Amino acid sequence: MPNTQRRRLFKVAASAVAVTLGATALAACGSSDDDSEAQSGPVSLTYWTWTPGMDKVVDLWNKGPGKEQQITVTVKKQASGDTLVTKILTAHKAGKAPDLVQAEYQALPTLVSNDALADISKNVEEAKGKFAEGVWQQTTLGTDAVYAVPQDIGPMMFYYRQDLFEKYGLTVPTTWEQFAETARTLKKKAPDLDLTTFSANDSGLFAGLAQQAGARWWTTSGDKWKVGINDAASQKVADFWGGLVEEGAIDNQPMYTPAWNKALNTGKQIAWVSAVWAPGTLTTAAPDTKGKWAMAPLPQWSQSEDVTGSWGGSSTAVTTDSSHKDAAAKFAAWLNTDGDALNALAKEGGIYPASTSAQLSGAFTNPPDFFSNQADFYTVAAKIAKTTAPSAWGPNVNVAYTTFKDAFGAAAKNKSDFGAALDTMQADTVADMKKQGFEVAE
């Protein structure tokens, strides 16, 4: 799709998207009004980010490449999620957005819809080859434009208690059909245990599973958006998990609760469908199980497939309000491709880099401490990351995610139809887009 057509598509309801996210008062701190791209001399940039320790990483830039190029970056720590998106949009409305922002991949369409992000394709062309195709695609929104540089990713994987799988004679499933049989077998052998749980409090998990199955929740048709949240791939995933919950083969409790932590720590739940960042969560949720877990690729829908979904991840974007877009793009590319920067990001921020070259070097040559028993952890992780399926995000992901928690939360609790919950997500998302003024193809 030509960029001009894509921009019309995104700008149809630019002012409405900000309203959807809510209003937030703030003191904006972008570049000064009298700056200009052509201005010579030192350049000062502001970067909004939530990553821990980012100031230490930026110091490497300021003392090295930044000093040589007279480009100084100042970090302004922010909250993450919708809170940051709202703050960016509010600042942009006043023409005072910062030069650089950290943005989750699913937030990019919303920011582009509001014309808050600049096309930096001419500045970061050399960086493209450093990322898996499915990862880079998330920053282009299907166009020739590039709205951000990938920073970290969350390829999905299967985690299991190696000791308990051996105890109960279970085989690590390579297909979802085998996964279901493993859950049933465990129930027969140990009725008080569950293979895992379906959690309705994290829409990103379901979105990643649907992505693996081939779902494309938001696509475009001409100048119109097309919403496919209840497409065949998503229905397949919903029916699969809903069926397991209904028959009692797995638990139906939410994750990230004291009860869930206890279930993992005591071995009441012996597996977890998660992402590459899971070791950090297990360290605090199930400290007594250190060295007892192992990681494997996500089960597939058929033996011939080799694809995974993505759960989490973010990028570094340059705003349209920046008076120094070229300088900001240079920093964004350095931050997410330079070896020293990525090692520092891993050490200080605990991220898993999107850059493929960094996934087997520096901080990732040894396994996570919690998985010291699996020496090839990051070798396997890097192979899995390369199989990440393309995603398709739209301008009101927040609405879809909120509806997911409500509709799937009720379905999981009541062990009722997950397909109906998916239809509710579809209907609410389409209704919201039309309310905002987006053209939606039926």
C-alpha positions as MATLAB code, in Angstrom:
seq = 'MPNTQRRRLFKVAASAVAVTLGATALAACGSSDDDSEAQSGPVSLTYWTWTPGMDKVVDLWNKGPGKEQQITVTVKKQASGDTLVTKILTAHKAGKAPDLVQAEYQALPTLVSNDALADISKNVEEAKGKFAEGVWQQTTLGTDAVYAVPQDIGPMMFYYRQDLFEKYGLTVPTTWEQFAETARTLKKKAPDLDLTTFSANDSGLFAGLAQQAGARWWTTSGDKWKVGINDAASQKVADFWGGLVEEGAIDNQPMYTPAWNKALNTGKQIAWVSAVWAPGTLTTAAPDTKGKWAMAPLPQWSQSEDVTGSWGGSSTAVTTDSSHKDAAAKFAAWLNTDGDALNALAKEGGIYPASTSAQLSGAFTNPPDFFSNQADFYTVAAKIAKTTAPSAWGPNVNVAYTTFKDAFGAAAKNKSDFGAALDTMQADTVADMKKQGFEVAE';
ca = [
       0.000    0.000    0.000;
       1.450    3.440   -0.909;
       2.460    5.507    2.095;
       0.065    8.311    1.188;
      -2.854    5.892    1.208;
      -1.660    4.364    4.472;
      -1.397    7.808    6.075;
      -4.979    8.591    5.064;
      -6.013    5.299    6.631;
      -4.273    6.106    9.888;
      -5.240    9.773   10.084;
      -8.984    9.309    9.626;
      -9.583    9.403   13.356;
      -6.338   10.776   14.713;
      -7.945   13.047   17.258;
     -10.355   10.369   18.454;
      -7.725    7.795   19.390;
      -6.310    9.991   22.124;
      -9.776   10.290   23.638;
     -10.047    6.502   23.771;
      -6.946    6.302   25.910;
      -8.100    9.022   28.262;
      -6.747   12.442   29.190;
      -3.605   12.999   31.226;
      -2.191   16.284   32.453;
       1.538   16.665   32.021;
       4.384   19.072   31.677;
       5.804   18.294   28.244;
       9.533   18.291   27.752;
      10.325   17.979   24.056;
      12.957   19.864   22.102;
      12.904   23.635   22.234;
      10.759   25.434   19.683;
      13.648   27.262   18.071;
      15.588   24.082   17.233;
      15.807   23.046   13.602;
      17.210   20.058   11.730;
      19.618   22.265    9.841;
      20.971   23.959   12.961;
      24.683   23.361   13.473;
      26.365   22.678   16.791;
      25.438   20.440   19.730;
      22.075   18.672   19.746;
      20.140   17.728   22.891;
      17.508   14.989   22.746;
      14.964   13.762   25.283;
      14.005   10.086   25.539;
      10.917    8.792   27.362;
      11.368    5.175   28.467;
      10.385    2.767   31.236;
      13.334    0.350   30.891;
      15.277    0.031   34.180;
      18.841    1.304   34.053;
      18.378    3.070   30.703;
      20.272    6.102   32.030;
      23.384    3.933   32.402;
      23.024    2.656   28.852;
      22.569    6.179   27.495;
      25.732    7.232   29.328;
      27.646    4.952   26.950;
      26.263    6.949   24.055;
      26.871   10.337   25.625;
      30.492    9.482   26.435;
      31.178    7.761   23.100;
      29.371    8.154   19.764;
      27.190   10.947   21.097;
      30.174   12.974   22.233;
      31.851   12.558   18.852;
      28.690   13.600   17.007;
      27.702   16.292   19.540;
      24.380   14.559   20.238;
      23.426   14.313   23.904;
      20.476   12.225   25.079;
      18.648   12.745   28.371;
      16.476    9.961   29.786;
      13.114   10.778   31.353;
      11.742    7.727   33.186;
       8.059    7.000   32.502;
       5.332    4.520   33.282;
       4.637    1.886   30.627;
       1.560    0.679   28.761;
      -1.447    2.878   28.023;
      -0.276    5.435   30.580;
       2.754    6.313   28.482;
       0.807    6.248   25.209;
      -1.681    8.708   26.655;
       1.103   10.975   27.875;
       2.815   10.926   24.487;
      -0.426   11.788   22.669;
      -1.240   14.577   25.096;
       2.244   16.056   24.679;
       2.046   15.699   20.899;
      -1.283   17.517   20.798;
       0.547   20.473   22.342;
       3.481   20.044   19.961;
       5.734   19.130   22.883;
       6.372   15.411   22.609;
       9.940   14.295   23.389;
      12.378   13.467   20.611;
      12.358    9.725   21.326;
       9.884    7.356   22.953;
       9.839    3.710   23.910;
       6.725    2.114   22.447;
       5.320   -1.390   22.635;
       4.734   -2.852   19.194;
       0.965   -2.948   19.624;
       0.982    0.785   20.467;
       2.628    1.843   17.204;
      -0.592    2.004   15.120;
      -2.221    4.238   17.730;
       0.747    6.604   17.747;
       0.969    6.628   13.955;
      -2.784    7.268   13.744;
      -2.185   10.445   15.673;
       0.747   11.426   13.439;
       2.980   11.275   16.516;
       5.756    9.134   14.996;
       8.125   10.064   12.203;
       9.077    7.847    9.274;
      12.787    7.132    9.843;
      13.233    4.655    6.994;
      15.946    6.720    5.320;
      17.986    6.738    8.548;
      17.757    3.095    9.628;
      17.883    1.174    6.359;
      21.162   -0.526    7.330;
      19.639   -1.777   10.583;
      16.924   -3.870    8.919;
      19.166   -6.884    8.328;
      19.920   -7.177   12.040;
      16.374   -8.268   12.889;
      14.135  -11.203   12.043;
      11.666  -10.355    9.294;
       8.638  -10.881   11.515;
      10.092   -8.530   14.134;
      11.035   -5.755   11.710;
       7.586   -5.951   10.127;
       6.021   -4.776   13.372;
       7.700   -1.375   12.991;
       6.609   -0.814    9.379;
       2.865   -1.444    9.737;
       2.974   -3.087    6.321;
       4.329   -0.032    4.484;
       7.633    1.187    3.101;
       7.852    3.493    6.094;
       9.678    2.595    9.312;
       8.241    4.084   12.490;
      10.651    2.629   15.067;
      13.670    0.402   15.622;
      12.952   -2.906   17.419;
      14.437   -3.029   20.914;
      13.325   -6.164   22.729;
      11.087   -9.080   21.860;
       9.186  -11.836   23.626;
       9.218  -14.992   21.489;
       6.947  -17.588   23.087;
       8.160  -20.911   24.444;
       7.073  -23.875   26.525;
       8.403  -24.226   30.075;
       8.038  -27.401   32.085;
       9.183  -29.021   35.325;
      11.739  -31.473   34.019;
      11.776  -33.508   37.245;
       7.994  -33.873   37.408;
       7.670  -34.737   33.721;
      10.086  -37.597   34.404;
       8.261  -38.578   37.591;
       4.916  -38.915   35.818;
       6.311  -40.353   32.596;
       5.308  -37.377   30.470;
       6.810  -36.446   27.097;
       7.402  -32.825   26.144;
       4.644  -32.049   23.623;
       5.635  -30.864   20.151;
       2.065  -30.334   18.928;
      -0.981  -28.824   20.607;
      -2.772  -32.158   20.233;
       0.031  -33.757   22.262;
      -0.191  -30.878   24.733;
      -3.862  -31.661   25.357;
      -3.125  -35.377   25.785;
      -0.299  -34.561   28.200;
      -2.711  -32.494   30.294;
      -5.223  -35.360   30.366;
      -2.572  -37.960   31.171;
      -1.301  -35.921   34.107;
      -4.856  -35.570   35.450;
      -5.292  -39.335   35.384;
      -1.987  -39.972   37.141;
      -2.183  -37.073   39.612;
      -5.722  -35.633   39.871;
      -4.605  -32.846   42.217;
      -2.105  -31.466   39.712;
      -2.574  -29.382   36.568;
      -0.335  -29.161   33.550;
      -0.975  -25.408   33.422;
      -3.743  -22.798   33.582;
      -5.623  -20.678   31.094;
      -5.282  -17.148   32.365;
      -7.755  -14.499   31.301;
      -5.837  -11.640   32.914;
      -3.185  -11.313   30.226;
      -4.531  -10.649   26.761;
      -0.990  -10.603   25.368;
      -0.711  -14.358   25.955;
      -3.811  -15.149   23.924;
      -2.817  -12.656   21.220;
       0.554  -14.397   20.890;
      -1.058  -17.831   20.663;
      -3.452  -16.565   17.995;
      -0.518  -14.989   16.156;
       1.254  -18.359   16.104;
      -1.879  -19.949   14.624;
      -1.875  -17.419   11.781;
      -4.338  -14.835   13.087;
      -4.271  -11.318   11.637;
      -6.419   -9.245   13.950;
      -6.110   -5.935   12.111;
      -5.466   -5.644    8.382;
      -6.386   -3.124    5.716;
      -8.516   -3.198    2.604;
      -8.037   -0.111    0.489;
      -8.644    2.877    2.738;
     -10.504    0.761    5.294;
      -9.513   -1.280    8.308;
     -10.550   -4.917    8.511;
     -10.884   -6.501   11.947;
     -10.417  -10.265   12.181;
     -10.209  -10.959   15.897;
     -12.681  -13.829   15.536;
     -11.046  -15.233   12.403;
     -10.641  -18.986   11.921;
      -7.158  -19.098   13.452;
      -8.272  -17.288   16.608;
     -11.397  -19.420   16.867;
      -9.211  -22.518   16.702;
      -7.108  -21.253   19.610;
     -10.162  -20.208   21.633;
     -11.906  -23.538   21.098;
      -8.757  -25.455   22.021;
      -8.193  -23.716   25.356;
     -11.889  -23.428   26.122;
     -12.296  -27.147   25.597;
      -9.462  -27.968   28.001;
     -10.911  -25.671   30.641;
     -14.443  -27.032   30.212;
     -13.344  -30.650   30.623;
     -11.151  -29.764   33.610;
      -7.922  -30.917   31.957;
      -6.210  -27.676   32.988;
      -6.811  -25.006   35.612;
      -8.794  -21.839   34.906;
      -7.198  -19.475   37.446;
      -5.429  -16.215   36.495;
      -1.662  -15.828   36.574;
       0.440  -13.456   38.677;
      -1.527  -14.050   41.870;
      -0.299  -15.489   45.192;
      -2.271  -18.676   44.402;
      -0.594  -19.013   40.997;
       2.846  -18.418   42.483;
       2.185  -21.107   45.079;
       0.981  -23.559   42.427;
       4.225  -23.139   40.499;
       6.433  -23.199   43.575;
       4.864  -26.354   45.031;
       4.519  -28.260   41.759;
       0.735  -28.135   41.598;
       1.167  -26.677   38.114;
       4.055  -28.215   36.241;
       4.224  -26.257   32.980;
       3.809  -22.732   31.668;
       3.266  -21.378   28.163;
       5.256  -18.176   28.311;
       8.003  -16.164   26.602;
      11.756  -15.707   26.752;
      11.464  -13.454   29.803;
       9.906  -16.250   31.921;
      13.071  -17.031   33.959;
      12.824  -13.645   35.663;
       9.205  -14.277   36.629;
       9.910  -17.800   37.872;
      12.765  -16.521   40.008;
      10.308  -14.580   42.150;
       7.160  -16.699   41.670;
       8.697  -20.130   42.275;
      12.078  -19.659   44.000;
      12.149  -23.190   45.423;
      12.132  -24.721   41.934;
      15.391  -23.263   40.647;
      17.204  -25.706   38.379;
      14.137  -27.919   37.973;
      12.653  -26.293   34.868;
      13.535  -26.661   31.210;
      12.503  -24.727   28.103;
      11.394  -26.094   24.726;
       9.807  -24.655   21.554;
       6.104  -23.885   21.645;
       3.890  -26.809   20.534;
       2.807  -26.540   16.888;
      -0.562  -26.980   15.220;
       1.016  -29.569   12.902;
       4.306  -31.447   12.903;
       5.381  -29.715    9.686;
       5.178  -26.208   11.179;
       7.890  -24.266   12.981;
       6.515  -20.931   14.147;
       6.060  -19.073   17.399;
       4.048  -16.142   18.634;
       5.242  -13.040   20.421;
       4.277  -11.946   23.928;
       5.662   -8.524   24.760;
       8.417   -6.401   23.322;
       9.018   -2.768   22.496;
      10.764   -0.399   20.123;
      12.447    3.003   20.028;
      10.616    5.615   17.941;
      11.275    9.209   16.871;
       8.394   11.647   17.233;
       7.164   14.075   14.618;
       7.638   16.878   17.145;
      11.395   16.364   17.293;
      13.422   19.131   15.669;
      16.326   16.721   15.247;
      14.823   13.606   13.703;
      18.016   12.513   11.945;
      20.046   12.734   15.140;
      17.323   10.934   17.093;
      17.188    8.145   14.510;
      20.975    7.695   14.756;
      20.640    7.179   18.494;
      17.682    4.781   18.091;
      19.680    2.648   15.648;
      22.774    2.645   17.885;
      20.779    1.760   21.004;
      19.287   -1.336   19.424;
      22.134   -2.634   17.236;
      25.398   -1.735   18.971;
      26.935   -4.665   20.859;
      27.982   -2.666   23.916;
      24.592   -0.963   24.120;
      22.713   -4.251   23.886;
      24.895   -5.918   26.507;
      24.234   -2.979   28.812;
      20.490   -3.174   28.090;
      20.533   -6.846   29.011;
      22.507   -6.235   32.199;
      20.722   -3.107   33.400;
      17.238   -3.602   31.985;
      16.938   -7.381   31.756;
      15.738   -7.263   28.153;
      16.000   -9.931   25.470;
      17.270   -8.051   22.414;
      15.442   -7.973   19.120;
      18.781   -7.835   17.296;
      19.598  -11.373   16.177;
      23.360  -10.834   16.467;
      23.035   -9.956   20.144;
      20.987  -13.019   21.074;
      24.040  -15.294   21.200;
      26.677  -12.921   22.520;
      27.614  -10.988   25.618;
      25.012  -11.477   28.329;
      23.465  -14.371   26.392;
      26.430  -16.734   26.165;
      25.446  -18.356   29.471;
      21.934  -19.496   30.495;
      19.813  -17.554   33.005;
      20.848  -18.403   36.561;
      17.435  -19.966   37.231;
      18.040  -22.288   34.232;
      21.682  -23.121   34.938;
      20.755  -26.769   34.268;
      19.982  -25.931   30.615;
      23.265  -24.770   29.086;
      21.765  -24.259   25.619;
      18.899  -22.048   26.845;
      19.809  -18.996   24.769;
      20.909  -21.056   21.777;
      17.438  -22.601   21.652;
      15.838  -19.217   22.337;
      17.635  -17.597   19.398;
      16.455  -20.346   17.033;
      12.892  -19.933   18.269;
      13.046  -16.140   17.931;
      13.825  -16.442   14.211;
      10.491  -18.224   13.699;
       8.368  -15.384   15.120;
       5.200  -14.967   13.072;
       4.261  -11.543   11.698;
       1.759   -9.610   13.771;
      -1.052   -7.304   12.719;
      -1.900   -4.588   15.229;
      -4.511   -1.868   14.919;
      -5.321    1.561   16.337;
      -7.413    0.390   19.322;
      -5.573   -2.584   20.780;
      -6.365   -1.266   24.257;
     -10.105   -1.722   23.652;
      -9.661   -5.272   22.378;
      -7.455   -6.167   25.339;
      -9.892   -4.711   27.880;
     -12.772   -6.656   26.355;
     -10.654   -9.808   26.386;
     -10.173   -9.583   30.140;
     -13.889   -9.088   30.720;
     -15.276  -11.612   28.231;
     -12.653  -14.335   28.616;
     -12.487  -13.735   32.364;
     -16.169  -14.640   32.647;
     -15.844  -17.562   30.226;
     -12.862  -19.035   32.064;
     -14.536  -18.659   35.449;
     -17.810  -20.192   34.258;
     -16.158  -22.730   31.924;
     -18.382  -21.415   29.144;
     -17.915  -20.835   25.412;
     -14.593  -19.164   24.590;
     -15.761  -18.677   20.994;
     -18.581  -16.417   22.168;
     -16.061  -14.392   24.183;
     -13.994  -13.971   21.031;
     -17.063  -12.732   19.151;
     -17.586  -10.156   21.904;
     -14.018   -8.943   21.430;
     -14.627   -8.616   17.699;
     -17.902   -6.717   18.124;
     -16.581   -4.300   20.757;
     -13.432   -3.560   18.782;
     -15.316   -2.860   15.552;
     -17.894   -0.714   17.360;
     -15.149    1.362   18.984;
     -13.346    1.925   15.688;
     -16.544    3.076   13.992;
     -17.309    5.354   16.936;
     -13.904    6.950   16.538;
     -14.500    7.556   12.839;
     -12.369    4.840   11.293;
     -13.640    3.253    8.112;
     -14.108   -0.469    8.793;
     -14.663   -3.032    6.056;
     -17.362   -5.576    6.854;
];
